[in-house]
XYZ file of C-alpha atoms in Angstrom:
215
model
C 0.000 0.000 0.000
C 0.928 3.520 -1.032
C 2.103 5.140 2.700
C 2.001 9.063 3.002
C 3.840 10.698 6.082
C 1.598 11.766 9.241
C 1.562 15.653 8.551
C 1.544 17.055 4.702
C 3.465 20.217 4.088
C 0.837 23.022 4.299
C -1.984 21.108 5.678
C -2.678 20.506 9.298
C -2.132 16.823 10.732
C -6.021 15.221 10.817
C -8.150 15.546 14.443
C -8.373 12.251 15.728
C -12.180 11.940 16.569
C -13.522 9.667 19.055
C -16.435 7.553 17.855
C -19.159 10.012 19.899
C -17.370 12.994 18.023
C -17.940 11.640 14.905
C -21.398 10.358 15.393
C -21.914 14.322 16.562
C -20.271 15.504 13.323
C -22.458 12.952 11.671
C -25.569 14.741 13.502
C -24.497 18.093 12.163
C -24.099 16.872 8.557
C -21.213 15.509 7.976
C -20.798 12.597 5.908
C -19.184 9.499 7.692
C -16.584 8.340 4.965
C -15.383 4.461 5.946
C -12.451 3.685 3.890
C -11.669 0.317 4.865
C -12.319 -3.246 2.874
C -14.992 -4.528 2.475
C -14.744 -7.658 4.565
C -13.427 -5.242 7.746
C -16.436 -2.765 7.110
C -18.950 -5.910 7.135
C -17.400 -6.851 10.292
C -17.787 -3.623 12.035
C -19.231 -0.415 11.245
C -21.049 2.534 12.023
C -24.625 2.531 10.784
C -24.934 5.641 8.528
C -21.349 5.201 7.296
C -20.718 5.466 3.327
C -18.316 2.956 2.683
C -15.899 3.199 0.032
C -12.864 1.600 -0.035
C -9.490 2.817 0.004
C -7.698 0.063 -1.856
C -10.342 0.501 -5.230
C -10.898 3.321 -7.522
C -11.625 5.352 -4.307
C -11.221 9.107 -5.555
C -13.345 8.541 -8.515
C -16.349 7.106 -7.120
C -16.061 9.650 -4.121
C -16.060 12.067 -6.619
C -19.469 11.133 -8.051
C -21.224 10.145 -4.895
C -20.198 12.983 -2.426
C -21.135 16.495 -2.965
C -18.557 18.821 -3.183
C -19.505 21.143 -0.335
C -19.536 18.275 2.042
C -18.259 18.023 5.342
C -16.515 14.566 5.829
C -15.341 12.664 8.688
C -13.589 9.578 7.745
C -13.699 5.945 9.280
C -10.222 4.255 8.463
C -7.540 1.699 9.839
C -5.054 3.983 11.125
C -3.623 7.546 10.467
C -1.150 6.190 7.521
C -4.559 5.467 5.621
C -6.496 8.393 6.446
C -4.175 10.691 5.339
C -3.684 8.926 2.167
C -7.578 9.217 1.927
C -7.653 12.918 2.499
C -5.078 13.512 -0.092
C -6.818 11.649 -2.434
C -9.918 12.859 -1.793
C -8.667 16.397 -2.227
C -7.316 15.573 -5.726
C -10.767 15.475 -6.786
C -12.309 18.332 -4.816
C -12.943 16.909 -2.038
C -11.379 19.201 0.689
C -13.766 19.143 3.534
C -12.397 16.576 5.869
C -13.068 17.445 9.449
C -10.845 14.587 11.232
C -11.006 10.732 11.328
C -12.065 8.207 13.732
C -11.743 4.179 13.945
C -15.211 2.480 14.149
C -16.294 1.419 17.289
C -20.318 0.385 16.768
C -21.048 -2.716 15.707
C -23.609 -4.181 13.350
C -23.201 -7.522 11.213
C -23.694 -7.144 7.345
C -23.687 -10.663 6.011
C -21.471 -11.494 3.140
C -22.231 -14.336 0.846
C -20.093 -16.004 -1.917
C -21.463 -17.585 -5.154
C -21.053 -21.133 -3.258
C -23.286 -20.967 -0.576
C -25.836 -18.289 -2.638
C -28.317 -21.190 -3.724
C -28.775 -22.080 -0.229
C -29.452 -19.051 0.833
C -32.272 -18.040 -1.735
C -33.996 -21.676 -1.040
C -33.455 -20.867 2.865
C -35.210 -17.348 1.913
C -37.080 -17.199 -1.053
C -38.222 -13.015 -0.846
C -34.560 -12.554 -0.811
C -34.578 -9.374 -3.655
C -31.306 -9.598 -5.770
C -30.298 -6.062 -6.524
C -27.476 -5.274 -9.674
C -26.002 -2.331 -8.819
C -23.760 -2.125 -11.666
C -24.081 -0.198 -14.804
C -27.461 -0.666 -16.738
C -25.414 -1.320 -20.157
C -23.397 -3.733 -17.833
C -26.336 -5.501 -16.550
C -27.991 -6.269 -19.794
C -25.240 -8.194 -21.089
C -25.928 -10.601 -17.982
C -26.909 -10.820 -14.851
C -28.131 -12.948 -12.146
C -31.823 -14.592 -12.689
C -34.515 -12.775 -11.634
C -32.227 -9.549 -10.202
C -33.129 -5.730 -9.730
C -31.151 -3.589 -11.985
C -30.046 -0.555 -9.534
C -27.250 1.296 -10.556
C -25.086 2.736 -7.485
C -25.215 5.979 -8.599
C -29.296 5.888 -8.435
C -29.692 4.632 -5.079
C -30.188 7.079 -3.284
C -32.997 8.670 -6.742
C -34.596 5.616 -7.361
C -34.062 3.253 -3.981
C -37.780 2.862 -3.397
C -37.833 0.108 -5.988
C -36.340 -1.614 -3.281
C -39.053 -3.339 -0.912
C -37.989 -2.495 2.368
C -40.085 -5.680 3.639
C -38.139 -8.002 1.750
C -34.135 -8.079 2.597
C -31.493 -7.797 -0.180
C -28.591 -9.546 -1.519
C -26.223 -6.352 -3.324
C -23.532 -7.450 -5.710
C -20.952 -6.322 -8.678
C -18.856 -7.594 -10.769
C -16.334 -8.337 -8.081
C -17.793 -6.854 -4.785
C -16.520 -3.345 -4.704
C -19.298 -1.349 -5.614
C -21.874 -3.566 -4.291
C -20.078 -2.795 -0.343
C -20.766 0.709 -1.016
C -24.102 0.568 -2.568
C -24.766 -1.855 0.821
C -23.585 1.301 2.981
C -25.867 3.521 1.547
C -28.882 1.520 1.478
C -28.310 0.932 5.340
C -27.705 4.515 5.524
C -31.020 5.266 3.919
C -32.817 2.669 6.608
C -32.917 -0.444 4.571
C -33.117 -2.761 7.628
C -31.469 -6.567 6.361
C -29.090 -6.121 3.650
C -26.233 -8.696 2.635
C -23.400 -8.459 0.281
C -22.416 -11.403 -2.853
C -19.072 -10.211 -2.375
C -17.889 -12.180 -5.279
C -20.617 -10.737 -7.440
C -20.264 -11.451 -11.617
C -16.982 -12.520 -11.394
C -17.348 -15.700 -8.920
C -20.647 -16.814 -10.792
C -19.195 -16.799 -13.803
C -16.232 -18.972 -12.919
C -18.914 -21.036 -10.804
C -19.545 -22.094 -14.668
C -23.258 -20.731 -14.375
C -25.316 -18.708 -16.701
C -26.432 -15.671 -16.504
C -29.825 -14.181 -17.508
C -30.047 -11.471 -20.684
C -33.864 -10.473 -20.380
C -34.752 -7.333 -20.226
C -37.858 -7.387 -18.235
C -37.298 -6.059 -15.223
């Protein structure tokens, strides 16, 4: 991983927030910003967290799902990453960034891998399976019977989501389907899992995918 020194020339060091300070930031606006991986976020997060991770095309897709003007407080591993976070994050316009804080409430956000995903649709049959890649993506495939829900209209069009019914998110390969995840919880979706695997582990599962265009 790319390492960046505690304190950048010309910009103060980041304020170490405790978790209730960054809830209160959270209460005054701010977006919570978790940068970790996606299996450490599913492990343990803060509910109202956007999670995008550090280790992915971070910058861009902060770019095009954060606001400009918006406050940030960001949720990462240690100092070394958010500062590396920050700078990116700046790059694109992104220069709000009150402080950082490690997460310390939990919440379990299931993960699921191609293997085990028949079982868990016969174990729960109103499972909704929501695509939250690109439309143009998901009509060249995707998984039988699945929402098409493009991350970047979740938070337009997320009321074709039952809230009744929990969700399975996925990807191609589990990135954006973490983040789409975070904001769904964010918005109050109440049981939502991840395929972290997504596309990529179905396909070499050797299964097929469906092409209709009904839904």
């Amino acid at each position: 991983m790319y390492m960046v020194p505690h304190h950048t020339p010309g910009r103060p060091s980041l304020r170490l927030l405790t978790t209730a300070e960054a809830l209160q930031e959270q209460s005054e606006g701010a977006l919570l910003l978790d940068t970790r991986p996606a299996e450490r976020f599913a492990r343990l997060f803060i509910r109202g967290a956007v999670q995008i991770g550090l280790q992915g095309p971070f910058a861009s897709w902060a770019a095009m799902l954060i606001r400009p003007t918006q406050p940030i407080a960001l949720l990462a591993a240690d100092l070394e990453d958010a500062e590396e976070a920050r700078i990116r994050l700046a790059r694109v316009g992104l220069e709000s960034v009150t402080g950082y804080a490690l997460a310390q409430e939990q919440r379990w956000l299931s993960i699921h891998g191609t293997r085990s995903l028949n079982t868990v649709l016969q174990n729960n049959p109103t499972i909704q399976l929501v695509d939250v890649r690109s439309r143009s993506e998901w009509l060249k495939g995707h998984l039988p019977g699945a929402i098409s829900l493009p991350l970047l209209d979740l938070e337009s069009k997320g009321q074709f989501i039952d809230p009744s019914r929990p969700s399975l998110v996925y990807c191609y390969e589990g990135y954006r389907a973490t983040t789409a995840a975070s904001i769904l919880l964010k918005g109050g979706a109440g049981d939502v899992a991840i395929l972290i695997d997504g596309i990529e582990g179905w396909l070499a599962s050797g299964l097929p995918l469906e092409t209709t265009t009904a839904r």
